[in-house]
Structure formats: C-alpha cells, structure tokens
Coordinates of C-alpha atoms in Angstrom, one line a residue:
M1 CA 107.3 143.1 87.4
S2 CA 106.3 145.0 90.2
V3 CA 105.8 142.7 93.8
L4 CA 103.4 143.4 96.9
P5 CA 103.2 140.4 99.8
L6 CA 99.9 139.2 100.9
K7 CA 99.0 137.9 103.6
C8 CA 96.0 134.7 104.0
G9 CA 94.6 132.6 105.1
Y10 CA 93.8 129.4 106.5
Q11 CA 91.5 126.3 106.6
P12 CA 91.6 124.3 109.9
Y13 CA 89.6 121.3 108.0
A14 CA 89.7 117.7 110.1
W15 CA 91.5 115.9 107.1
G16 CA 94.8 118.4 107.7
K17 CA 97.7 117.5 109.5
P18 CA 98.7 118.7 113.1
G19 CA 100.7 122.3 113.5
D20 CA 103.5 120.8 114.5
V21 CA 104.2 118.7 111.2
S22 CA 101.6 120.5 109.6
T23 CA 103.8 122.4 105.9
V24 CA 100.5 125.2 106.5
A25 CA 101.5 125.6 110.2
S26 CA 104.5 126.7 109.5
L27 CA 104.2 128.7 106.4
V28 CA 101.5 131.2 109.2
G29 CA 104.1 130.6 112.0
E30 CA 101.8 128.4 113.9
S31 CA 102.6 125.0 116.1
D32 CA 99.7 124.5 117.6
A33 CA 99.5 120.2 118.0
S34 CA 96.2 120.4 119.1
K35 CA 94.4 121.5 115.4
R36 CA 94.1 121.1 111.9
Y37 CA 95.7 123.1 109.8
A38 CA 94.5 121.9 105.9
E39 CA 94.5 124.2 103.7
L40 CA 96.6 128.7 103.0
W41 CA 94.8 129.7 100.6
I42 CA 96.2 132.4 98.7
G43 CA 93.4 134.0 96.1
T44 CA 90.6 136.4 96.0
H45 CA 88.4 133.5 96.7
P46 CA 85.0 134.8 99.1
S47 CA 85.5 132.6 101.6
K48 CA 89.2 133.8 102.4
P49 CA 90.3 136.3 100.6
A50 CA 93.6 137.4 101.2
V51 CA 94.3 141.2 102.1
V52 CA 97.7 143.6 100.6
A53 CA 100.2 142.1 103.6
A54 CA 100.9 147.1 104.6
D55 CA 97.1 147.1 104.4
P56 CA 94.7 144.7 106.6
D57 CA 91.9 146.5 105.0
T58 CA 91.8 145.9 101.3
T59 CA 91.4 142.6 100.1
L60 CA 93.3 142.2 96.9
A61 CA 90.3 141.3 94.5
S62 CA 89.0 144.8 95.4
L63 CA 92.5 146.3 94.9
L64 CA 92.2 144.7 91.7
E65 CA 88.5 145.7 90.3
K66 CA 90.0 149.4 91.5
D67 CA 93.2 149.3 87.8
S68 CA 91.4 145.4 86.6
K69 CA 94.0 146.5 82.9
G70 CA 96.3 147.8 84.3
T71 CA 96.9 144.7 87.0
L72 CA 95.7 142.2 84.8
G73 CA 95.8 142.9 81.4
E74 CA 93.3 143.9 78.6
Q75 CA 93.7 140.3 77.6
H76 CA 93.3 138.7 80.8
V77 CA 89.5 141.3 82.1
G78 CA 88.8 140.7 78.4
E79 CA 89.2 136.8 79.5
F80 CA 87.2 136.3 82.2
G81 CA 86.6 139.9 83.8
A82 CA 88.6 141.1 86.8
K83 CA 88.5 138.2 89.1
V84 CA 91.8 136.0 89.4
P85 CA 90.1 133.2 87.7
F86 CA 92.3 130.6 89.6
L87 CA 93.0 129.6 93.3
L88 CA 96.5 128.5 94.7
K89 CA 96.4 126.7 97.7
V90 CA 99.3 124.8 100.5
L91 CA 97.7 121.9 101.5
S92 CA 99.1 119.7 104.4
I93 CA 96.8 116.0 104.1
D94 CA 96.7 113.8 107.3
K95 CA 93.7 111.7 106.2
A96 CA 91.9 110.7 103.2
L97 CA 89.8 113.3 100.9
S98 CA 86.9 112.9 99.6
I99 CA 86.6 110.0 96.8
Q100 CA 84.9 113.5 93.8
A101 CA 85.4 113.8 90.6
H102 CA 84.8 117.6 89.1
P103 CA 81.7 118.2 85.9
V104 CA 82.6 119.8 83.2
K105 CA 81.4 122.9 82.4
S106 CA 78.4 122.8 80.7
H107 CA 77.9 119.9 84.0
A108 CA 78.4 121.8 86.5
E109 CA 76.5 125.0 85.0
Q110 CA 72.9 122.0 84.6
L111 CA 73.7 120.7 88.5
H112 CA 74.3 124.6 89.9
A113 CA 70.7 126.2 88.3
K114 CA 69.6 122.0 89.3
D115 CA 70.1 121.7 92.4
P116 CA 72.5 125.2 94.5
A117 CA 72.9 124.6 97.5
H118 CA 75.4 121.2 96.9
Y119 CA 76.8 123.3 93.8
P120 CA 77.6 126.9 94.0
D121 CA 78.2 127.6 91.3
D122 CA 78.6 127.3 87.3
N123 CA 82.1 127.1 86.7
H124 CA 84.4 123.4 86.3
K125 CA 87.3 123.2 88.7
P126 CA 90.3 121.2 86.7
E127 CA 92.8 121.5 89.6
L128 CA 96.6 119.9 89.2
V129 CA 98.9 119.6 92.6
V130 CA 102.8 119.6 92.7
A131 CA 103.6 117.8 95.7
L132 CA 105.7 119.0 98.1
T133 CA 106.4 115.7 100.2
P134 CA 106.0 112.6 99.8
F135 CA 102.9 112.6 98.9
Q136 CA 99.9 109.5 97.9
A137 CA 96.5 110.2 95.9
L138 CA 94.1 107.5 94.7
C139 CA 93.2 109.2 90.3
C140 CA 91.7 107.6 87.3
F141 CA 91.1 103.9 87.0
R142 CA 93.3 100.7 87.8
P143 CA 93.3 99.5 84.1
L144 CA 90.6 96.4 84.1
A145 CA 92.6 93.4 84.5
E146 CA 94.3 94.7 87.8
V147 CA 91.0 95.1 88.8
K148 CA 89.2 91.4 87.9
A149 CA 92.4 90.2 89.3
F150 CA 90.9 91.8 92.5
V151 CA 87.3 91.3 92.4
A152 CA 89.2 88.0 91.8
E153 CA 91.5 87.7 95.4
I154 CA 89.6 89.0 97.3
P155 CA 85.7 87.1 97.9
A156 CA 84.3 90.4 100.3
L157 CA 85.1 92.4 97.3
K158 CA 83.2 90.4 94.6
N159 CA 80.4 88.8 97.2
L160 CA 79.7 93.5 96.8
L161 CA 80.1 92.4 92.9
P162 CA 76.6 90.1 92.8
N163 CA 75.5 91.1 89.3
S164 CA 78.9 92.5 87.7
H165 CA 82.2 90.3 89.5
G166 CA 83.1 89.0 86.0
L167 CA 83.9 92.8 84.9
S168 CA 82.3 91.5 81.2
G169 CA 80.6 93.9 79.5
A170 CA 82.1 94.8 76.2
S171 CA 83.7 97.1 76.4
D172 CA 86.0 98.4 79.7
K173 CA 83.6 101.5 80.3
E174 CA 80.2 99.6 81.0
S175 CA 82.2 96.5 82.7
L176 CA 83.6 99.1 85.2
R177 CA 80.4 101.4 85.4
A178 CA 78.6 98.0 85.7
A179 CA 81.6 97.1 89.0
L180 CA 80.5 100.7 90.3
G181 CA 76.7 100.2 90.2
D182 CA 77.0 97.3 92.5
L183 CA 79.5 98.4 94.6
Y184 CA 77.6 101.2 96.3
A185 CA 73.8 99.4 96.0
Q186 CA 75.4 97.7 98.3
P187 CA 72.4 98.2 102.4
A188 CA 75.8 99.6 104.4
S189 CA 75.4 96.5 106.0
A190 CA 76.6 93.9 103.6
V191 CA 79.0 97.0 103.0
Q192 CA 80.2 96.4 107.1
A193 CA 79.8 93.0 106.8
A194 CA 81.9 93.1 103.6
I195 CA 85.2 94.9 105.2
D196 CA 84.7 93.1 107.8
A197 CA 85.8 90.3 106.4
H198 CA 88.3 91.8 104.1
K199 CA 89.6 93.4 107.4
A200 CA 90.2 89.7 109.8
V201 CA 91.5 88.6 106.2
L202 CA 94.6 90.7 105.8
L203 CA 95.1 91.2 109.2
N204 CA 95.7 87.2 109.8
A205 CA 98.0 87.2 106.9
A206 CA 99.8 90.2 108.9
P207 CA 103.3 89.4 109.5
N208 CA 103.9 89.6 113.1
G209 CA 100.5 91.5 112.9
D210 CA 102.0 94.4 112.2
V211 CA 100.0 95.4 109.1
Q212 CA 103.1 98.2 107.5
Q213 CA 104.5 94.4 106.2
L214 CA 101.6 93.8 104.3
P215 CA 102.9 93.1 100.9
G216 CA 100.3 95.0 99.3
L217 CA 100.1 98.5 98.9
A218 CA 96.4 98.3 98.2
D219 CA 95.8 96.0 101.2
R220 CA 98.0 98.4 103.2
V221 CA 95.5 101.5 102.3
F222 CA 92.3 100.7 102.7
L223 CA 92.9 99.7 106.2
R224 CA 94.7 102.8 106.8
V225 CA 92.2 104.3 104.9
E226 CA 88.9 102.1 106.2
S227 CA 90.4 103.0 109.2
E228 CA 89.9 107.0 108.6
F229 CA 85.9 106.7 107.7
P230 CA 84.8 102.6 109.7
G231 CA 82.6 101.4 107.0
D232 CA 83.0 103.6 104.1
V233 CA 82.3 101.8 101.5
G234 CA 84.5 104.2 99.3
A235 CA 88.0 102.2 101.2
W236 CA 87.4 99.8 98.2
M237 CA 87.9 102.5 95.7
V238 CA 92.0 101.6 96.6
Y239 CA 91.0 97.9 94.3
I240 CA 89.9 99.8 91.4
L241 CA 91.4 103.6 91.5
N242 CA 95.4 103.7 90.3
I243 CA 97.7 104.0 93.7
V244 CA 100.3 107.3 93.0
E245 CA 103.0 108.0 94.5
M246 CA 104.2 111.8 94.2
K247 CA 107.6 112.6 95.3
P248 CA 108.0 116.4 95.6
G249 CA 108.7 117.8 92.5
D250 CA 106.2 115.0 91.0
G251 CA 102.8 116.5 89.5
L252 CA 99.3 115.8 88.9
F253 CA 96.5 117.2 87.2
M254 CA 92.9 116.2 87.6
A255 CA 91.1 116.2 85.0
P256 CA 87.0 116.9 84.8
N257 CA 85.1 113.1 84.9
E258 CA 88.0 112.0 86.7
P259 CA 87.7 109.8 90.2
H260 CA 90.5 111.4 92.6
S261 CA 91.3 111.5 95.7
Y262 CA 94.5 113.2 97.9
L263 CA 95.4 110.7 100.5
Q264 CA 98.1 111.5 102.4
G265 CA 100.7 114.9 102.0
D266 CA 101.6 117.8 101.9
C267 CA 101.5 119.5 98.5
V268 CA 100.9 123.0 95.9
E269 CA 97.5 123.2 95.0
I270 CA 96.0 125.4 91.7
M271 CA 92.4 125.4 90.4
A272 CA 89.9 127.2 89.1
A273 CA 88.2 129.2 90.7
S274 CA 85.2 127.0 92.1
D275 CA 83.1 125.4 94.6
N276 CA 82.1 121.6 92.5
V277 CA 82.7 119.1 94.1
V278 CA 80.7 115.3 93.5
R279 CA 82.0 112.9 95.6
A280 CA 80.9 109.2 96.3
G281 CA 82.7 108.1 99.8
L282 CA 85.4 108.4 101.9
T283 CA 83.5 112.3 103.4
P284 CA 80.1 113.4 105.8
K285 CA 79.3 115.6 103.3
F286 CA 76.2 114.9 101.0
K287 CA 76.9 112.6 98.2
D288 CA 75.6 112.8 95.3
V289 CA 77.0 109.1 93.9
D290 CA 73.7 108.5 91.0
V291 CA 75.9 111.6 88.8
L292 CA 79.0 110.7 90.0
L293 CA 78.7 107.4 88.6
E294 CA 76.4 108.3 85.7
M295 CA 80.1 111.5 84.8
L296 CA 82.5 109.6 84.9
T297 CA 84.6 108.5 81.7
Y298 CA 85.6 105.2 83.4
R299 CA 89.1 105.2 80.9
T300 CA 91.5 102.9 81.9
D301 CA 94.1 105.0 80.0
A302 CA 93.8 108.0 81.2
L303 CA 97.3 108.3 84.6
E304 CA 99.4 108.7 81.2
G305 CA 98.7 112.1 80.4
V306 CA 97.7 113.4 83.4
S307 CA 101.0 113.2 85.3
Y308 CA 104.2 115.3 86.5
K309 CA 108.1 114.0 87.4
A310 CA 109.7 116.5 89.1
D311 CA 113.0 118.0 86.7
P312 CA 115.7 118.8 89.1
S313 CA 118.2 120.3 86.5
N314 CA 115.1 123.1 85.9
P315 CA 115.2 126.5 88.2
A316 CA 112.4 127.0 87.3
Q317 CA 110.0 124.4 86.3
R318 CA 106.4 125.4 85.0
Y319 CA 103.7 122.4 85.1
A320 CA 101.2 123.3 82.4
P321 CA 97.4 121.8 81.8
P322 CA 96.6 120.6 78.4
E323 CA 95.3 124.1 76.3
W324 CA 91.7 123.8 77.2
C325 CA 92.4 124.7 80.7
T326 CA 93.4 128.6 80.6
E327 CA 92.8 129.7 84.2
F328 CA 95.9 128.5 85.3
A329 CA 99.7 127.0 85.2
L330 CA 102.1 126.5 87.6
T331 CA 106.0 127.5 88.6
A332 CA 108.2 126.0 91.0
V333 CA 111.3 127.5 90.4
R334 CA 113.4 126.0 93.1
L335 CA 117.0 127.1 93.8
G336 CA 120.6 125.9 95.5
G337 CA 122.6 123.0 94.5
G338 CA 125.2 126.0 93.3
T339 CA 121.4 127.1 91.5
T340 CA 121.7 131.2 92.9
Q341 CA 118.9 132.3 90.7
A342 CA 116.7 131.6 88.2
D343 CA 114.5 133.5 84.5
M344 CA 111.0 133.2 85.1
P345 CA 108.9 133.0 82.4
A346 CA 107.5 135.1 80.8
L347 CA 103.7 136.0 82.2
P348 CA 100.6 137.1 80.5
S349 CA 98.7 138.6 83.8
A350 CA 99.7 139.0 87.0
A351 CA 100.6 136.0 89.1
L352 CA 99.8 134.3 92.7
G353 CA 102.6 132.6 95.4
V354 CA 103.8 131.5 97.4
V355 CA 107.6 131.0 99.1
V356 CA 107.3 127.4 100.4
D357 CA 111.4 127.0 101.2
G358 CA 114.3 129.6 102.6
S359 CA 113.9 132.7 100.8
V360 CA 114.4 134.4 97.8
V361 CA 115.1 138.4 96.6
L362 CA 111.8 138.7 93.9
N363 CA 112.5 143.0 91.5
G364 CA 114.5 143.4 94.8
T365 CA 112.3 143.0 97.1
T366 CA 113.1 139.9 99.7
L367 CA 111.0 137.5 100.9
P368 CA 111.7 134.9 103.9
R369 CA 110.0 131.7 103.9
G370 CA 105.7 131.6 104.0
S371 CA 105.5 135.2 102.3
T372 CA 103.1 134.9 99.7

C-alpha cells in the first residue's frame, strides 16, 4: 500500500469553533481566535477538493481518474465509477447544527428532480460520526412515554400542541407525527410566547440563577440551543428527540429518515457523497418542513441500533454501517499506552485518513498530526 499525502481545505461555517479551541484549526496549523473553523474536508467533493501535497495543482479527483482501476480497483470502479463515493470530515462544533434528516436514495432522486436548487444531487446521505472530544447530539425519537411526560410537565409545550398534546394516537408513529405537525404549524408569535414563558420558569427554578445547575439535561440544552437560535421552534425538539452524550471513541450512525442535530463537540464524520439535507429548524437556511415531517420514520427504538461504544482494548476499531450502506466504513487506529502498532484490516479499495493526534508511521512514511 503506497501513501499519498494530501492537502485539504476547511469550511469556516458560523457554527464552527474559534481557532484557539478548534480541532479543525489545529489540524490545518492555524489558531486565529477571530475565525471559525467548522469542517475539514478530505475527499474529492468539488466544493473543497483535496489536492496532492507535493503537487497542489493536481487534485485527488484528477489523479484517480487517470488510473481508476489501478488506484481504486476494478470492483470499486464497477460499483461507484472513478470517484470516491464518500467524504471524510473533521468537525468542530460550537453551535447547534440544524434539525435535519437525509432521504433514502429513491426519495433523493425525486427531490432532486423536483427542486435541484435545494437538493443538488440524486444520492442518499447516510453518515457516521466518532467523537474526538465529549460530544452531544440529538438523534432519533425518544420513547413516547418520555415525550408524554415532558408535555405534561411543560405547560408552554402543551400549549403548542393544541390538537395532539395527549399523544394518544393509534400508534407511536401516529402520535408523534400529529405532535410535530401541530408544533411546526404554530405561528412564530405563539412559539416565541411559549419560549418566553418556559424560559421564565426555568430561570426562576435555577439555583442561584445558574442555569447550569438545573437538574434536567433537556432543560439546560433547551436554554443553550434557544440562545443560539432565538425564537426558533426547533429548540423544542430537545424534549422530543434523544439527547445523546458521547465520550471520545463513541460512534453514532445517522440512518436515512431519522431526525438529528449535532449540538456540541469535535468529531470525525464520514458520509456518502451527497449534499441532500432536509431541514426543519435551528438554521437560517432553507427549511422544508412538510417534506421532513412526511419522510421521518417516527420510530422510538431507532437509537438502539445506531450507537457504537469506544473499545480501548482494540487498537484498530472498525465502525461499520449497516450492510446496505456500501459506500464507506471507518477504522480508528489508537496507539499508545504500550501499544505501538496496529494491523489494518484488508481494504477493498483506496482509503482516506487523517492523523488527529500524535504521529504515525505508515508503510515507512512518517505522518505527523494533521496529515491527510
């Protein structure tokens, strides 16, 4: 296996961390606290294509096209063509990303045909994240009993569900679908009034006025997220979706049609090569609420099958998505503590990687931190 060092670019999105605390910034050798460093992109995406480090005029995409079968293998080219079917990223998140979900392939094709301006390709976008720091996300629906308890305990939320606050549909799906339809149908004035009322209750209950001492995690997250997106109806989703708190090395797979939002922390992310995102809150970008509400699974047990726990005993831990997702898998190599080397699993094609800490020797090539 030969090693080809790359030079990769980053995205300065507003939700990224300042340069003095951003993993992305440190990986690209910068530390400007006045700038935001959100995502390091490693791949062939035309918006931020990787280039060969020794020859910046040569993109990785053009290099692969010259000898696709030699670099990627015949099986890969037969399935995906002369391209990398995934994008590898490092994310540094200071402010919540949008409430969103990604369509299945057939739905992506329909959305692209109907609205190519907002859905620029016809591919699905499953994604997988592995935490580099303590990491927080919203993912999948809570058990219905938990949602019911929050609605019963929070008068402001109950008032936003005039037709569905009992969550007493014939099934969990029917109950949650009706509740979200109610919630997102409320006018902005009603949402703002409810937010103001709930904030007043929480601030009054905070010991010594310190909201970080509130016992309820969802309440603390609600206040933080609402402060980032004042008046946004998406803030109420912290009481409807699971709040997932991950330790470094823990992973999470985002399946199609499952709602999620990354809230805080640094991670490695890998996804199918697509820009298709259906949003419904916590963003100034285009929101397609009706499409999102129609496409969601409303499963209350989906989180059980999409979580991975760090395995410190395994120096080369593989995070494999479900079998239907053939575009990618992720392996985290962790050395140290007496472990100085790891055997990589056999790869069916070329691989992309990033050194996020320390340095590593790969097939005789020394790669310092930040190498891609």
